[in-house]
Short mmCIF file of C-alpha atoms in Angstrom, two decimals:
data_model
loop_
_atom_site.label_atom_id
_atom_site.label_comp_id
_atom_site.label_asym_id
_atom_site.label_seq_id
_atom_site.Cartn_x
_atom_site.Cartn_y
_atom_site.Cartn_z
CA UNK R 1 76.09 68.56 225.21
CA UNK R 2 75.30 70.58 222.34
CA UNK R 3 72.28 72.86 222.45
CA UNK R 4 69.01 72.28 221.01
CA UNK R 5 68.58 73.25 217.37
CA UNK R 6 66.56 76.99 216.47
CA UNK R 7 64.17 76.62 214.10
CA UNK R 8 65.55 78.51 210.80
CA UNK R 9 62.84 80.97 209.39
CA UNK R 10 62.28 79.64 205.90
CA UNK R 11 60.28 83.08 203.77
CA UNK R 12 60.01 80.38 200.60
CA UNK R 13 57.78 77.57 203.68
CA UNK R 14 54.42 79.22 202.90
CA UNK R 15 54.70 79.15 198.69
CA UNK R 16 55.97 75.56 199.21
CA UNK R 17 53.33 74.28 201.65
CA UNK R 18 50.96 75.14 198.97
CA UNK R 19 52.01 72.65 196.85
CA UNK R 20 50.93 70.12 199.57
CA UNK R 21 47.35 71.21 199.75
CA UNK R 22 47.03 71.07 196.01
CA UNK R 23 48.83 67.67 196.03
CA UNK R 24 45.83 66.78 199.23
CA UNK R 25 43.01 68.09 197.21
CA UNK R 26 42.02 64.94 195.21
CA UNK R 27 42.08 62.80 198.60
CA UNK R 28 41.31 65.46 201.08
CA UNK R 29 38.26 66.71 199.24
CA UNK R 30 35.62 63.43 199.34
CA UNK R 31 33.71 62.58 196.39
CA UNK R 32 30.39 63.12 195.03
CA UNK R 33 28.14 61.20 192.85
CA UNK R 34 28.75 61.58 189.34
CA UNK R 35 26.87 60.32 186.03
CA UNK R 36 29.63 58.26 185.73
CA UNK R 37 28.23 56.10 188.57
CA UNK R 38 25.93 53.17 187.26
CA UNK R 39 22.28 54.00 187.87
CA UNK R 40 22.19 49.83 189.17
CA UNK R 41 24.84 50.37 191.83
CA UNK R 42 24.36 52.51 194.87
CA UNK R 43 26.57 54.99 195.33
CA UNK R 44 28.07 55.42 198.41
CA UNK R 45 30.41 58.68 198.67
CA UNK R 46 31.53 58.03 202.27
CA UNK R 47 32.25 54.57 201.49
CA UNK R 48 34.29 55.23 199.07
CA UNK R 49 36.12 57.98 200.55
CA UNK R 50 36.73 56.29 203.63
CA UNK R 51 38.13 53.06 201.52
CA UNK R 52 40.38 55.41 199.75
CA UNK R 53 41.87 57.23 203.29
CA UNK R 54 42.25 53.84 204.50
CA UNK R 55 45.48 53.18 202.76
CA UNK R 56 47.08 55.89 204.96
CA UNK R 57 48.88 54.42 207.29
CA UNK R 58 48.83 55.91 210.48
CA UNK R 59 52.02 58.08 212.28
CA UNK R 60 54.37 57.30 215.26
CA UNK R 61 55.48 60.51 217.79
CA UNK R 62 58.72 60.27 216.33
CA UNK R 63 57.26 60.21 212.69
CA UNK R 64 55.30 63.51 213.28
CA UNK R 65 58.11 65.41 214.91
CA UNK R 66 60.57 64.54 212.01
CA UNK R 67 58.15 65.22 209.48
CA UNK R 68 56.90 68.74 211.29
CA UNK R 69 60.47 69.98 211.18
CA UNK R 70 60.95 69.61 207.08
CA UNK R 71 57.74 71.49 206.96
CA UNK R 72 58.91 74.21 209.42
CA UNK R 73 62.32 74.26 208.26
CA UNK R 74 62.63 72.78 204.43
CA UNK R 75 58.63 73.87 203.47
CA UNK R 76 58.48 70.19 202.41
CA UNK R 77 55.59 69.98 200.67
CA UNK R 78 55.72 66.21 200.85
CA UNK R 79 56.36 65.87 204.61
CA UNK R 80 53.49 68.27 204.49
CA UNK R 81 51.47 65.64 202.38
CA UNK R 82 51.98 62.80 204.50
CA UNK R 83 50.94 64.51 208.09
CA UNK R 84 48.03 65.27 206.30
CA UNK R 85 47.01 62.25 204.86
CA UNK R 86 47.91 60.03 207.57
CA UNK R 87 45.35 62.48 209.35
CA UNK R 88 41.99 62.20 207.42
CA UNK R 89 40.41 59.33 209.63
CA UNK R 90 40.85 61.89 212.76
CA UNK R 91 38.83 65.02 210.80
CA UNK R 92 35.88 61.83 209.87
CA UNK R 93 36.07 60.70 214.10
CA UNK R 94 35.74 64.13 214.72
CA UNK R 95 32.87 64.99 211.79
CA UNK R 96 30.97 62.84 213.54
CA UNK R 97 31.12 64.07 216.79
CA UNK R 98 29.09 67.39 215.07
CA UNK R 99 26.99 65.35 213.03
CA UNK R 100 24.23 65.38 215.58
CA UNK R 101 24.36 69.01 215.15
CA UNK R 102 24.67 69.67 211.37
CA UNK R 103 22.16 67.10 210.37
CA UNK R 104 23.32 67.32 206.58
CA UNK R 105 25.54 65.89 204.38
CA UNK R 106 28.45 64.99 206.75
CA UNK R 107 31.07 64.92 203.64
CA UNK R 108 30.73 68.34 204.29
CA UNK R 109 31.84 68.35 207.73
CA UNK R 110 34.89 66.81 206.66
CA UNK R 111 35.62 68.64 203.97
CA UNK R 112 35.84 71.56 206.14
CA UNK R 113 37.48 69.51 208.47
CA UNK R 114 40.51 68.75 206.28
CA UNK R 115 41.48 72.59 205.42
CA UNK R 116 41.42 72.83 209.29
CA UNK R 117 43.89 69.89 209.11
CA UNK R 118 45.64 71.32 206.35
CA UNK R 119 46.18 74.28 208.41
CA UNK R 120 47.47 72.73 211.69
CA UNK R 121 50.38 70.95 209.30
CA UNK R 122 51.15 74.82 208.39
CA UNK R 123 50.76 75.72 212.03
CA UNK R 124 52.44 73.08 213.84
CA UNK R 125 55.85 73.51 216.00
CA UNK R 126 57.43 70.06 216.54
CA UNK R 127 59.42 71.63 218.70
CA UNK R 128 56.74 71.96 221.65
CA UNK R 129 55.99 68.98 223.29
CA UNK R 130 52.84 68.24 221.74
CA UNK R 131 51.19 65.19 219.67
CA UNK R 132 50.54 66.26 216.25
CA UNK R 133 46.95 65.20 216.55
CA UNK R 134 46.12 66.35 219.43
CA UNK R 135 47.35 69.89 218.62
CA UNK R 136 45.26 69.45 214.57
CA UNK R 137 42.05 67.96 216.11
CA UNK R 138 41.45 71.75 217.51
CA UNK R 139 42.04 73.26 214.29
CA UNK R 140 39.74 71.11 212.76
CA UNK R 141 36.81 71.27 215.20
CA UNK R 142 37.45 75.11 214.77
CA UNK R 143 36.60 74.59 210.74
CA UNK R 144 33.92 72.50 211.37
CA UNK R 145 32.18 74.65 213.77
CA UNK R 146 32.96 77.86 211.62
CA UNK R 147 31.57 76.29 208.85
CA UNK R 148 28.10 75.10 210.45
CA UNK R 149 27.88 79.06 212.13
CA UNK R 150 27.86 80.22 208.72
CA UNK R 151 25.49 77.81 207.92
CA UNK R 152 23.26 78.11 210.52
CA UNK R 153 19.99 78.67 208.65
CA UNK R 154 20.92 75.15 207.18
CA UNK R 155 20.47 73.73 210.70
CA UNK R 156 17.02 72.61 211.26
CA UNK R 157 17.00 72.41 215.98
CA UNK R 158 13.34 74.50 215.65
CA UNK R 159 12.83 78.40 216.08
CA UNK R 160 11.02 77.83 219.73
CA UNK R 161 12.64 78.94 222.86
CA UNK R 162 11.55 75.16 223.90
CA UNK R 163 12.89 73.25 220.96
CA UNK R 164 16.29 75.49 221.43
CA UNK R 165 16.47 74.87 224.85
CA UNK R 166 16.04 70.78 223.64
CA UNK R 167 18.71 71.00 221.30
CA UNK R 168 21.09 72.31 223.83
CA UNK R 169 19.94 69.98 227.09
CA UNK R 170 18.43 67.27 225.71
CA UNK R 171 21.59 64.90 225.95
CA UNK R 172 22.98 66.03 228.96
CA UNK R 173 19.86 65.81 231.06
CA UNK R 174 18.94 62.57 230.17
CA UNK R 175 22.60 61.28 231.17
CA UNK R 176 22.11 63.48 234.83
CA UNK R 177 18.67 61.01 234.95
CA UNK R 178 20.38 57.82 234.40
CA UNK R 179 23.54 58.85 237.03
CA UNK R 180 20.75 59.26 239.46
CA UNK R 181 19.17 56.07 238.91
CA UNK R 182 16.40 57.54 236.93
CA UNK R 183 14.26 56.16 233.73
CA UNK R 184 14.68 58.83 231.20
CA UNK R 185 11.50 59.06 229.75
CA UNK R 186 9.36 61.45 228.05
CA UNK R 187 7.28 62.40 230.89
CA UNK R 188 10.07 62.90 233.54
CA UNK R 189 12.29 64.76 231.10
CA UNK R 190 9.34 66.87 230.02
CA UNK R 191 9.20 67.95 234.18
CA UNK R 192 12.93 68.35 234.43
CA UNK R 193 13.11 70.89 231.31
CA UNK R 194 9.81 72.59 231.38
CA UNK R 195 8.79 71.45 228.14
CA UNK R 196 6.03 69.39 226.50
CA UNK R 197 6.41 65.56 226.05
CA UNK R 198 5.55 65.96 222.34
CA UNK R 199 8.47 68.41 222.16
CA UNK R 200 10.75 65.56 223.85
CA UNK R 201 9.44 62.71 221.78
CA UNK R 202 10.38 64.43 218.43
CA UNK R 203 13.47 66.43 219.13
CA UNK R 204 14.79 62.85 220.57
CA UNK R 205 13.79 61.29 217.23
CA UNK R 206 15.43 64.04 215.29
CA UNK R 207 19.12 63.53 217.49
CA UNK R 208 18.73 59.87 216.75
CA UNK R 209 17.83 60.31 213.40
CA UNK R 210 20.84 61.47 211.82
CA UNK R 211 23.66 59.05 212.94
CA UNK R 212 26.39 57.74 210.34
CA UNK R 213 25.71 53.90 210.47
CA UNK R 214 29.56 52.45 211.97
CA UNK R 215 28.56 49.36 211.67
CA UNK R 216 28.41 49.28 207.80
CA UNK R 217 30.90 47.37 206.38
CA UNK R 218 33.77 49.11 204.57
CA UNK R 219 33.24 47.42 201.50
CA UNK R 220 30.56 45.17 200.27
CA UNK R 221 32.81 42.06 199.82
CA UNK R 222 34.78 43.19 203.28
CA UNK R 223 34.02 42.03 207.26
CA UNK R 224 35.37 45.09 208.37
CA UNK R 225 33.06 47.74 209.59
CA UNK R 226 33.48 51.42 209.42
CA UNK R 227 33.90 51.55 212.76
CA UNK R 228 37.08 49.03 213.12
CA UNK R 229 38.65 51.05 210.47
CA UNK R 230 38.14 54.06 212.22
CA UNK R 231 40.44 53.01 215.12
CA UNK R 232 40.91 53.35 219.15
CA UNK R 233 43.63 55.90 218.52
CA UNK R 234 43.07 56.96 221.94
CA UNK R 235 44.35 59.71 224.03
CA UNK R 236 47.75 59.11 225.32
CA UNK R 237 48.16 59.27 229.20
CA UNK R 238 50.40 62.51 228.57
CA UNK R 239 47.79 64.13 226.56
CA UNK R 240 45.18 62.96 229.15
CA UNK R 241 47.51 64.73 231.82
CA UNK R 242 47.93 68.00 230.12
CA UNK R 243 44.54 68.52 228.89
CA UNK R 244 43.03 68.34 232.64
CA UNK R 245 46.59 70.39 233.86
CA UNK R 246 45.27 73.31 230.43
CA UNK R 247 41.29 72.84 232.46
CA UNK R 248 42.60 73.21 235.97
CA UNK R 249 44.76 76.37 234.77
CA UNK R 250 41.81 77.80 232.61
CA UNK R 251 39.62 77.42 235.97
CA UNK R 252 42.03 79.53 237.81
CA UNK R 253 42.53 82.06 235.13
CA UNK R 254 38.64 82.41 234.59
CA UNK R 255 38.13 83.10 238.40
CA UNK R 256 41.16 85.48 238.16
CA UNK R 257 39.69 87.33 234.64
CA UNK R 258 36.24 87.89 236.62
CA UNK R 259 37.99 89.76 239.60
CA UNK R 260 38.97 92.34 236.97
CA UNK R 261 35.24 92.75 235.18
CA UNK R 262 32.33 95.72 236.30
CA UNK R 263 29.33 93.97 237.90
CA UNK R 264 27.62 94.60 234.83
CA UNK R 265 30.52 92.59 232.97
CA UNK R 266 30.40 89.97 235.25
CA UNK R 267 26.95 89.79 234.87
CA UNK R 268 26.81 89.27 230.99
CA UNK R 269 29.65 87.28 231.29
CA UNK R 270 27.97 84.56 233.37
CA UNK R 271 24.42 84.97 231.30
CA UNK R 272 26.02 85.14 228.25
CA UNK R 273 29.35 83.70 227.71
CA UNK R 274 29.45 81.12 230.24
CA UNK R 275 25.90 79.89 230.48
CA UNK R 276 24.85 76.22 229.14
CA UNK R 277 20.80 78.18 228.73
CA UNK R 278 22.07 81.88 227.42
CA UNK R 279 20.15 85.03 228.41
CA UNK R 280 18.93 86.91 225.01
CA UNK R 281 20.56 90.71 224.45
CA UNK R 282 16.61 91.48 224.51
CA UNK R 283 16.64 90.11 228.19
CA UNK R 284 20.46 91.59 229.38
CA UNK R 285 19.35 94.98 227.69
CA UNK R 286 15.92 95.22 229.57
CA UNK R 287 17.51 94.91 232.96
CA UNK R 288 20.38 97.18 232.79
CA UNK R 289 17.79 99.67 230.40
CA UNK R 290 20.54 99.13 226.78
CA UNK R 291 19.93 98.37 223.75
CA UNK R 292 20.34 94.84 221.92
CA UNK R 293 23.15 96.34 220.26
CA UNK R 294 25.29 97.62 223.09
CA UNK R 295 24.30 94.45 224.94
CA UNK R 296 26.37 92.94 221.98
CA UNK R 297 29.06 95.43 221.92
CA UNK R 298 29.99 94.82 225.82
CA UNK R 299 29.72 90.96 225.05
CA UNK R 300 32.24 91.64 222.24
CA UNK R 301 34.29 93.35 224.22
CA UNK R 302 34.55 90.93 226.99
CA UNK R 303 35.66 88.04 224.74
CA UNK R 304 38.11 90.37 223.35
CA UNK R 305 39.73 91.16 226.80
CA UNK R 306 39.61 87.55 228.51
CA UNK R 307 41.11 86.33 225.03
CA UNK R 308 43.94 89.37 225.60
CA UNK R 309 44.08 88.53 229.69
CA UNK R 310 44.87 84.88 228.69
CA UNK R 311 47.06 85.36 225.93
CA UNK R 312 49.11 87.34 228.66
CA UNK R 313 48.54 84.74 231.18
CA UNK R 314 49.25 81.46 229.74
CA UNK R 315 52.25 80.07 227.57
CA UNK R 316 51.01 78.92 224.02
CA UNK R 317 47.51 79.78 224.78
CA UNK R 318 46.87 80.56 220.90
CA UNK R 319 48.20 76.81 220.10
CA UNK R 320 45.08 75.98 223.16
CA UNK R 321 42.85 78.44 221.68
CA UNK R 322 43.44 76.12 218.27
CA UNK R 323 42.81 78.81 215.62
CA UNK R 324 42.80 82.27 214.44
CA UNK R 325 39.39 82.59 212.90
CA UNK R 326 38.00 85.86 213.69
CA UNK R 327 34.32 85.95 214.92
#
């Protein structure tokens, strides 16, 4: 039986990949309204955009994994073009899972989303067992989130501690009501979250507000709707399997990281880090008598050493991890 072939290190793979992102741009990068466009017509940019991606057709296992090794090995810049464009509808399905959040321009979102994409074809080792998409859809949710951080002033959830904690709990606490056989209305939710009804009335209105119509059709002369075209494409039961075997092992390794931290650490950690309602530095510094500042510093420095603790501790955690971006 021969053995399994090495991957050859290839120094001329990163000038070549370039040439795939440049040969992307046009398709990757969706378009805006022009002058061009006839005053009489409405102009549609995701429409179009999503008409356009639409003639990708989509990848087998096989496909990816042939395709991932010219780009690892050759630096095929057309191999390279392919896993990305037979990608795009996955960076709009995932766009829209953050669109409640960015409340803007969602072309945006997937703008961002595709360099993320672009990216994971750069980053991806066909010789791990993992689906192509599977493995991309983290570096794009990275992009996407990176981008609406830096944007943050752009995001309009309110500057009260109420509206924030709305933003944040809104969702999930009205889907806790309905599990327990409960009416989710104003006045209930308003008692569950210690904020006014008012408050719940228009932050709901705002999360409604903003969705993408999916029911639109594709085209004006067309029966198919934007959702159809966007397609099941739904986890495999292999990726199902090792994405609750990655949660079970993060569990264990979380428990095992907190064994090693100061009370204080531990402390912060669970306020900070891992709490769905965050404590603010001005709150962790007034109990332990620290600044905002150091408050920040020790938070830092946590993240640093779980990310160090885990690299250490589990097998391909960067490829979990899904990117590189620095805070």
């Amino acid at each position: 039986m021969s053995k399994s072939k090495k991957k050859p290190k290839n120094k001329s793979k990163s000038l070549k990949t370039k040439s795939a992102a440049k040969n992307v741009d046009n398709i990757s990068a969706p378009p805006r309204s022009s002058s061009s466009d006839s005053a009489l017509v409405k102009f549609d940019p995701l429409q179009r955009y999503l008409v356009e991606i639409s003639k990708y057709k989509l990848l087998t296992r096989e496909q990816e994994i042939e395709l991932g090794k010219k780009v690892q090995e050759e630096g095929d810049s057309e191999a390279a073009y392919v896993l990305v464009t037979a990608n795009l509808r996955l960076v709009v399905k995932i766009a829209l899972e953050f669109q409640r959040v960015w409340m803007q321009n969602l072309l945006d979102l997937i703008q961002e989303g595709n360099i993320g994409l672009m990216q994971a074809v750069n980053k991806f080792d066909p010789y791990k067992n993992v689906k192509f998409s599977y493995y991309a859809s983290f570096w794009i949710k990275a992009y996407i989130l990176k981008f609406i951080m830096d944007n943050w002033r752009l995001v309009k959830i309110g500057t009260t501690q109420g509206q924030r904690k709305l933003f944040f709990k809104l969702k999930k606490e009205k889907q806790k009501l309905i599990d327990e056989g409960f009416d989710p209305k104003p006045k209930l939710l308003s008692e569950r979250l210690g904020v006014s009804e008012r408050e719940i009335v228009d932050m709901d209105q705002r999360l409604d507000g903003w969705d993408v119509s999916l029911d639109a059709p594709l085209k004006d002369d067309s029966d198919t709707e934007r959702i159809e075209f966007l397609g099941t494409d739904v986890e495999s039961t292999e990726d199902q399997v090792a994405k609750k075997e990655m949660e079970a092992l993060l569990h264990n390794k979380i428990s095992e990281f907190k064994k090693m931290m100061t009370p204080r650490e531990l402390d912060i950690f669970e306020q900070r880090i891992f709490s769905d309602s965050p404590a603010t530095l001005q709150e962790i510094g007034d109990r332990y008598g620290i600044s905002r500042e150091r408050v920040r510093q020790v938070e830092k420095n946590i993240i640093k050493k779980m990310r160090e603790f885990f690299k250490r501790e589990i097998p391909d955690f960067d490829m979990y991890e899904g990117v590189g971006i620095s805070d």
